Short mmCIF file of C-alpha atoms in Angstrom, two decimals:
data_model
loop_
_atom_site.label_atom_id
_atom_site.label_comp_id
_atom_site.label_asym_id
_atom_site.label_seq_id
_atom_site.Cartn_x
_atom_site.Cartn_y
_atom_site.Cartn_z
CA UNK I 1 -13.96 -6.74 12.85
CA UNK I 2 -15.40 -4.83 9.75
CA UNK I 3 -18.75 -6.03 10.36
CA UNK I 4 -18.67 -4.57 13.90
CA UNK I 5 -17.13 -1.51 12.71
CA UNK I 6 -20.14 -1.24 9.92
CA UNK I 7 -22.67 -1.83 12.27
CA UNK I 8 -21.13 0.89 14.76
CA UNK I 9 -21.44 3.37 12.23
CA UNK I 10 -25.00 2.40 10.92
CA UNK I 11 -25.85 3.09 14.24
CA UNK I 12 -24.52 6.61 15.00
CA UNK I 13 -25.84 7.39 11.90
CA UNK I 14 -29.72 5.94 12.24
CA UNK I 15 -30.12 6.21 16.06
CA UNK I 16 -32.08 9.46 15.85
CA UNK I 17 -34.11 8.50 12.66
CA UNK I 18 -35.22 4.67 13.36
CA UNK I 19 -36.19 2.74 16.59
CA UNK I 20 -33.81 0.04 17.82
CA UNK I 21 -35.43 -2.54 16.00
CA UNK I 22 -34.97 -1.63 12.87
CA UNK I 23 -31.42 0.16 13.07
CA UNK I 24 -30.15 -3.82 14.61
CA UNK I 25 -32.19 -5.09 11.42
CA UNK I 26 -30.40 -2.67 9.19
CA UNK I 27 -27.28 -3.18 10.89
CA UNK I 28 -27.63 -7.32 10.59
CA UNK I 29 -28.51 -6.54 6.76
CA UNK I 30 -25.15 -5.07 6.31
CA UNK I 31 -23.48 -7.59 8.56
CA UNK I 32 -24.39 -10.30 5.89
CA UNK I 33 -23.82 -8.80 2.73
CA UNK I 34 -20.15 -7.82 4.43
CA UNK I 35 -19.57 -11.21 5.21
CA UNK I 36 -21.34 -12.32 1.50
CA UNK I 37 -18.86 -9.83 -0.32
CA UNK I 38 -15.75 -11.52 1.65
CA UNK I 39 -17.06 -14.97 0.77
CA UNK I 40 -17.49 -13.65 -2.84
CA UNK I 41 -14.26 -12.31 -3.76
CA UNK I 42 -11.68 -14.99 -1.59
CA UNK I 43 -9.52 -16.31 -4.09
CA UNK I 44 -7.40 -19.36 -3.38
CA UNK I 45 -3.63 -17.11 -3.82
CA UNK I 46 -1.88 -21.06 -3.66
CA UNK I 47 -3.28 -21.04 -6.91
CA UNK I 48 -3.52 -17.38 -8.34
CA UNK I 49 0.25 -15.92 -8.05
CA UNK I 50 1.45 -19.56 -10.11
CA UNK I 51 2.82 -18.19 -13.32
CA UNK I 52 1.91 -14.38 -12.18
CA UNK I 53 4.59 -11.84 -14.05
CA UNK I 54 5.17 -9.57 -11.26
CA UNK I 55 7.29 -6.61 -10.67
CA UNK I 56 8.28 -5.26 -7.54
CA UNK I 57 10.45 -2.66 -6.36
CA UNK I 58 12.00 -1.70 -3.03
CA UNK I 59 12.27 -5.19 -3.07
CA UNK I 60 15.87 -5.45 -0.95
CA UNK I 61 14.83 -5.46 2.65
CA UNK I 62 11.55 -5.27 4.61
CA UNK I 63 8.29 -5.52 3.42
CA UNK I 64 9.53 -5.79 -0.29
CA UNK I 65 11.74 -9.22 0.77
CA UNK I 66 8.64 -10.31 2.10
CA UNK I 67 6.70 -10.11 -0.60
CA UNK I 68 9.33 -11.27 -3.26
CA UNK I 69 9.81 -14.47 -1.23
CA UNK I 70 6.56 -15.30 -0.40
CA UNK I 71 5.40 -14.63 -4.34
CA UNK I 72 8.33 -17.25 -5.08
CA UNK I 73 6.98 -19.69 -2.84
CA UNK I 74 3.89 -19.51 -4.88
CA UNK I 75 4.94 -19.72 -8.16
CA UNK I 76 5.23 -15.89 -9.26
CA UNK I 77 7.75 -14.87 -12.35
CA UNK I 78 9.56 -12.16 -9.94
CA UNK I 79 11.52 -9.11 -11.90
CA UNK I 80 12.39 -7.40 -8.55
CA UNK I 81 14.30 -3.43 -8.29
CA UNK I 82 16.06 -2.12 -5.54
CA UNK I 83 19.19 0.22 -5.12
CA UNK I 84 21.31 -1.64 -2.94
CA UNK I 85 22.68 -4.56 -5.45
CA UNK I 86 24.27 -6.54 -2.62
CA UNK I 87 21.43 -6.55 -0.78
CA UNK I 88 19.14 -7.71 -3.88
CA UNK I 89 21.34 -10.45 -4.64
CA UNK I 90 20.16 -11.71 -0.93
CA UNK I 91 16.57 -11.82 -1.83
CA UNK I 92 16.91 -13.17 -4.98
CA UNK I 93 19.03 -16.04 -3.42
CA UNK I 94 16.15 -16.70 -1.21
CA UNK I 95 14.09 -16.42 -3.82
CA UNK I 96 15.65 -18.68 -6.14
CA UNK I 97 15.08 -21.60 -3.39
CA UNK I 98 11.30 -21.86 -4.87
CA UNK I 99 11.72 -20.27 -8.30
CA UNK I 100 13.96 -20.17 -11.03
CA UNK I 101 11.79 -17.17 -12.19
CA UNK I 102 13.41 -14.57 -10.54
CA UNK I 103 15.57 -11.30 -12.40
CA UNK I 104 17.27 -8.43 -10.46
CA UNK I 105 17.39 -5.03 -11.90
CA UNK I 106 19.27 -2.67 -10.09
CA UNK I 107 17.52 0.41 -9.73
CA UNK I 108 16.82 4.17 -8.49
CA UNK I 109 13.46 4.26 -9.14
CA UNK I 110 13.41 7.91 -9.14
CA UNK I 111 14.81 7.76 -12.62
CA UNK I 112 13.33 7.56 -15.53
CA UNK I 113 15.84 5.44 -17.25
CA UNK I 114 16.20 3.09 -14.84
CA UNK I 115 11.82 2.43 -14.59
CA UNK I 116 12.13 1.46 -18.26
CA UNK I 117 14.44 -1.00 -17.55
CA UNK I 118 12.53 -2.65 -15.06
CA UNK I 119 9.97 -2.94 -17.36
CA UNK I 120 11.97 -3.90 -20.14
CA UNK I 121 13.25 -6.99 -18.09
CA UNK I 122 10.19 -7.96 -17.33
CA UNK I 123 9.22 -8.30 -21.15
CA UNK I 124 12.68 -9.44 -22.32
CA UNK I 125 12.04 -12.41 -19.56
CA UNK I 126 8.83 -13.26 -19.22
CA UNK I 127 6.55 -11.52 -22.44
CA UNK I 128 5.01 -8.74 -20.15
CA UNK I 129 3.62 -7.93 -16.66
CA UNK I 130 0.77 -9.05 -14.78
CA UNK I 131 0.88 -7.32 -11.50
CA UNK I 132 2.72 -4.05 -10.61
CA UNK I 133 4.16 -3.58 -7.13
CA UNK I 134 5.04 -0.22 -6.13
CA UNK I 135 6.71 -0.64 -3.32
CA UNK I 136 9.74 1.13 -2.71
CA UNK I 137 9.78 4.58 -0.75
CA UNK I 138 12.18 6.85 0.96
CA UNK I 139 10.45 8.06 4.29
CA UNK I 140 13.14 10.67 5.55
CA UNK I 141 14.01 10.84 9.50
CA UNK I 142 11.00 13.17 11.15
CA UNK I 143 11.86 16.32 12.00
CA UNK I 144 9.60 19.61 11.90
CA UNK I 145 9.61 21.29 8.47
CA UNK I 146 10.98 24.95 10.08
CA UNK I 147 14.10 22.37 10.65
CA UNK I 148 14.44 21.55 6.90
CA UNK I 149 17.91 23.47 5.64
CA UNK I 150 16.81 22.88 2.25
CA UNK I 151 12.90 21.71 2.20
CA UNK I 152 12.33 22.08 -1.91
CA UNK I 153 15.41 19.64 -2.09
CA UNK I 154 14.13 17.31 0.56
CA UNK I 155 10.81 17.56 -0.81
CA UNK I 156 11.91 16.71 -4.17
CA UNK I 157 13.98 13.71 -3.40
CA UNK I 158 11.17 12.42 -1.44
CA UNK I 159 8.59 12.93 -4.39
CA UNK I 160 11.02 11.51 -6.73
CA UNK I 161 10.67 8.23 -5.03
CA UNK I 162 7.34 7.92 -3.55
CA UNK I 163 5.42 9.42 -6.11
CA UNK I 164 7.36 9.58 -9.79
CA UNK I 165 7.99 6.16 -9.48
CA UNK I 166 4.73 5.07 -10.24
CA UNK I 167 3.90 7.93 -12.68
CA UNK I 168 6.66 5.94 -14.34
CA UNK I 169 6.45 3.05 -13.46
CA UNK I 170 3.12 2.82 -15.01
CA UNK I 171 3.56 4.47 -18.17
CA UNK I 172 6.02 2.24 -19.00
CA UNK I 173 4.15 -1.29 -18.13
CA UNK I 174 0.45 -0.44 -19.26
CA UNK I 175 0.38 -1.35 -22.75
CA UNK I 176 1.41 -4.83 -21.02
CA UNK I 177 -0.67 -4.94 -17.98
CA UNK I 178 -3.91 -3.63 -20.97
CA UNK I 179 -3.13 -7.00 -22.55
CA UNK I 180 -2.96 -8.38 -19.36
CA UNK I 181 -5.75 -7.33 -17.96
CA UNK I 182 -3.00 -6.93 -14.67
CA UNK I 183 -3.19 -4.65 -11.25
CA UNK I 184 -1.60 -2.10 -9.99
CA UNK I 185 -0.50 -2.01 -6.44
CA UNK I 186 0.61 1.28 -4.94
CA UNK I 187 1.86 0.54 -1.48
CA UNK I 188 1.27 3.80 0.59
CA UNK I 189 0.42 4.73 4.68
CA UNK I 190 -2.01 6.50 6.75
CA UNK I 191 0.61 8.97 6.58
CA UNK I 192 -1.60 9.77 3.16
CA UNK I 193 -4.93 9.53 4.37
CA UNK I 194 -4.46 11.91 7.76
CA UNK I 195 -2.45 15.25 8.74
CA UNK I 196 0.88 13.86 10.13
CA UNK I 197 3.44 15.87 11.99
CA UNK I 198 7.04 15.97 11.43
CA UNK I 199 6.92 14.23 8.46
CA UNK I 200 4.98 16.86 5.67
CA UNK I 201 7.52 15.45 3.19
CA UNK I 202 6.74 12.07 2.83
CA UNK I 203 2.69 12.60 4.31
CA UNK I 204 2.65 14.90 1.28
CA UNK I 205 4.29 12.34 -1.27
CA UNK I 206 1.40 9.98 0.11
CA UNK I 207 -1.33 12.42 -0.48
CA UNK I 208 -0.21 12.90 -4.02
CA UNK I 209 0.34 9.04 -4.53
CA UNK I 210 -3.60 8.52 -3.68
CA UNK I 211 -4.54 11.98 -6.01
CA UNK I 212 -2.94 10.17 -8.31
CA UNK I 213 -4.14 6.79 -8.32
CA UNK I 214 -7.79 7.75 -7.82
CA UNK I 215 -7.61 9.76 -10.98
CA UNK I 216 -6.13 7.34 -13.17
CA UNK I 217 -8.19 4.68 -11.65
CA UNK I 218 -11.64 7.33 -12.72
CA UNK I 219 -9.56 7.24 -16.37
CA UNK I 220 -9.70 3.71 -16.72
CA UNK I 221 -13.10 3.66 -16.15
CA UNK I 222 -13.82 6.11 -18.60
CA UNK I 223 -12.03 4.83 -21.09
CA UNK I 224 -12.71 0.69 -20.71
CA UNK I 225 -9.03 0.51 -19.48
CA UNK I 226 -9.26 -3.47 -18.09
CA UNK I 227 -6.46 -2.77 -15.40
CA UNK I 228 -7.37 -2.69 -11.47
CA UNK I 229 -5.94 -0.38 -9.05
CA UNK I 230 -5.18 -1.10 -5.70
CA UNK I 231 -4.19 0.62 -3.56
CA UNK I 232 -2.71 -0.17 -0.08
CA UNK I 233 -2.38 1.96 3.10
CA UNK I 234 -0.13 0.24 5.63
CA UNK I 235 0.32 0.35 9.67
CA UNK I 236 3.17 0.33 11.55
CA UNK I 237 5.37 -2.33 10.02
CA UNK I 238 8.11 -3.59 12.17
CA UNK I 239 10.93 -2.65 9.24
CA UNK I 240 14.42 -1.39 9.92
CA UNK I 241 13.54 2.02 8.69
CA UNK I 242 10.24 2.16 10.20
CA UNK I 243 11.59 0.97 13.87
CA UNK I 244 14.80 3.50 13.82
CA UNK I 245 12.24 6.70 12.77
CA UNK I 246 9.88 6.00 15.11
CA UNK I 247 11.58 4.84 18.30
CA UNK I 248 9.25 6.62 20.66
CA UNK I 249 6.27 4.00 19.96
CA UNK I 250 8.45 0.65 20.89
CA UNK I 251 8.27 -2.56 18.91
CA UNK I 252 4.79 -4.29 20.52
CA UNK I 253 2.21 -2.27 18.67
CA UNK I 254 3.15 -2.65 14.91
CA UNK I 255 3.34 -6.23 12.63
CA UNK I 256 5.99 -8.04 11.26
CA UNK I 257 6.77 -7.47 7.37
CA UNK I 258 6.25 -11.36 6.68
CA UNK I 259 2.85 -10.66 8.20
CA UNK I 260 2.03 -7.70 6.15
CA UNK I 261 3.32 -9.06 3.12
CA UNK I 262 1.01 -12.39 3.82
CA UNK I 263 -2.35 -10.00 4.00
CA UNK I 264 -1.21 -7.79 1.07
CA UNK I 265 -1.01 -11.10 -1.13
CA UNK I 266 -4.54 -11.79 0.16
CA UNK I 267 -5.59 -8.38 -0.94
CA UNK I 268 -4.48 -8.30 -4.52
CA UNK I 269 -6.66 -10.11 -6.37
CA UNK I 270 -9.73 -9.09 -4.65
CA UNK I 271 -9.29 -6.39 -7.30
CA UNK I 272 -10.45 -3.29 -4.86
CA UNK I 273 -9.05 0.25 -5.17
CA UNK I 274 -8.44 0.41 -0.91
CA UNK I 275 -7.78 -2.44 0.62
CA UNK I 276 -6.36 -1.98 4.11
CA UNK I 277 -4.37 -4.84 5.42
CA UNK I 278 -5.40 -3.65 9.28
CA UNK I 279 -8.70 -2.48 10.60
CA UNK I 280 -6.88 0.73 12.44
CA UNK I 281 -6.49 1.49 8.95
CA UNK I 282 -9.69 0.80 7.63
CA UNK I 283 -10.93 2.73 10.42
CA UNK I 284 -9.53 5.73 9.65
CA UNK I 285 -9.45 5.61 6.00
CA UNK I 286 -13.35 5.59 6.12
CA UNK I 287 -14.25 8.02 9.03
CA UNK I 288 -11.03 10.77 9.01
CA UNK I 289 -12.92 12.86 6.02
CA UNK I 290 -15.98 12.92 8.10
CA UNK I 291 -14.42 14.03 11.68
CA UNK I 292 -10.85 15.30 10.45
CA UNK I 293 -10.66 17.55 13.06
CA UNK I 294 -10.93 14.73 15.91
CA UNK I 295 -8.51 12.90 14.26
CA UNK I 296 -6.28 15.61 13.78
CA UNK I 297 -6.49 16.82 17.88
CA UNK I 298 -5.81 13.21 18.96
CA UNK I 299 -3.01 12.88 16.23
CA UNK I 300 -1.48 16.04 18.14
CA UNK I 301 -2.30 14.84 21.61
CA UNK I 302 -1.12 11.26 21.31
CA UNK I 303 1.59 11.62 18.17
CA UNK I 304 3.86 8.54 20.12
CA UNK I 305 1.30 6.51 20.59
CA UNK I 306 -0.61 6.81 17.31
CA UNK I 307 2.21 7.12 14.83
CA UNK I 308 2.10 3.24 14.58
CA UNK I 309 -0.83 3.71 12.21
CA UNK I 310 1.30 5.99 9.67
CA UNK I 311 4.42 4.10 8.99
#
């Protein structure tokens, strides 16, 4: 699907410059080195999760489960965070059918004291951290911000989640993940790549999650910093929270979390700053800065039947 996306593109953007011939040859040319970068980077994840330190929060319920159980079943070291302890114990007790590995902290991630002692777990158990999971969010019921009875309050609880998190988060593990030489994961939405209605809250938490991760990820650079960043818009997921706040689109056109979490684990070690688990995404996350006024007239024109792509 990328390669035919890539080659639609080459060819609005060469059809009034170069004859057929050569815009199919160009087009081809890209196909293959698409399809030679794939080949390149697959990594056999039976193999690379065994013995992986990773943390993970929002880890009680959807997407988060998903991923904690299916890292068990191949071989991670799991510290996993989440609010709701009852609901924690449930995933570590599926967990711990594949793993002994596998420590709860309970957690509001939105406090500072609470992200160093994920962390700390995570060295007090297994010697440090190899891969980061941001995954927990708090993605408030939409309404229209001239609704909002208090929107610096609502806007400040959502932030606190969704973005300080992993301002924390990661100040707290990178001396680890340095030695490491470990990734970062920020788990995010289209709802941060377009302009969303009815939910300028948590779109703008998602904005400021990728401002933030694209700067740090120019500092590492800079400074030789051997961690990777990547970072991972995601569709509509068929979640709890994600089905009740978006009733209007139905439950045919998203995926299931065990799906998602199965092509995020494919993702991470590829090592790439985006990597979008669903071409819709892809799509959008490549051509929205070019035509972001198409995208945002169709966003306004077809809002319950496009919202699947900004869970």
């Amino acid at each position: 699907m990328y390669v035919l996306v890539i080659g639609a593109a080459c060819t609005l953007t060469l059809k009034n410059r170069m004859g057929w011939r050569k815009i199919l040859a160009v087009g081809l040319l890209i196909g293959v080195a698409a399809v030679a970068w794939e080949w390149k980077s697959s990594v056999n994840i039976e193999e690379f999760y065994k013995g992986k330190r990773v943390v993970l929060t929002g880890a009680s319920k959807g997407i988060g489960k998903s991923l904690a159980i299916q890292l068990s079943k191949r071989g991670a070291k799991l510290v996993i965070a989440a609010r709701t302890v009852q609901k924690l114990a449930d995933t570590q007790s599926e967990c711990l059918k594949n793993t002994p590995h596998v420590h709860t902290v309970r957690a509001d991630v939105s406090k500072e004291e609470d992200c160093r002692a994920i962390v700390d777990k995570a060295v007090e158990e297994f010697g440090g951290v190899d891969i980061l999971i941001l995954n927990a969010a708090y993605s408030p019921n939409p309404q229209w911000f001239s609704d909002y009875e208090k929107p610096a309050e609502k806007f400040s609880s959502v932030l606190g989640v969704n973005l300080l998190q992993s301002v924390q988060l990661v100040h707290f593990s990178l001396s680890h993940l340095n030695k490491s030489q470990g990734i970062i994961v920020p788990v995010s939405s289209g709802a941060g790549i377009a302009a969303i209605p009815k939910v300028s809250a948590y779109a703008t938490s998602k904005h400021a999650l990728h401002g933030y991760f694209k700067a740090l990820n120019q500092e590492f650079i800079l400074t030789n910093t051997p961690v990777s960043i990547t970072i991972m818009p995601l569709p509509y997921v068929l979640t709890e929270t994600a089905v009740t706040n978006w009733k209007p689109i139905g439950t045919g056109d998203g995926i299931t979390a065990e799906d998602c979490a199965d092509r995020m684990l494919h993702g991470i070690p590829k090592r790439q700053l985006w990597y979008y688990v669903d071409w819709t995404l892809w799509f959008m996350g490549h051509v929205y800065s070019l035509y972001p006024e198409f995208f945002d007239v169709f966003t306004r024109l077809h809002l319950s039947r496009t919202s699947y792509l900004f869970s």
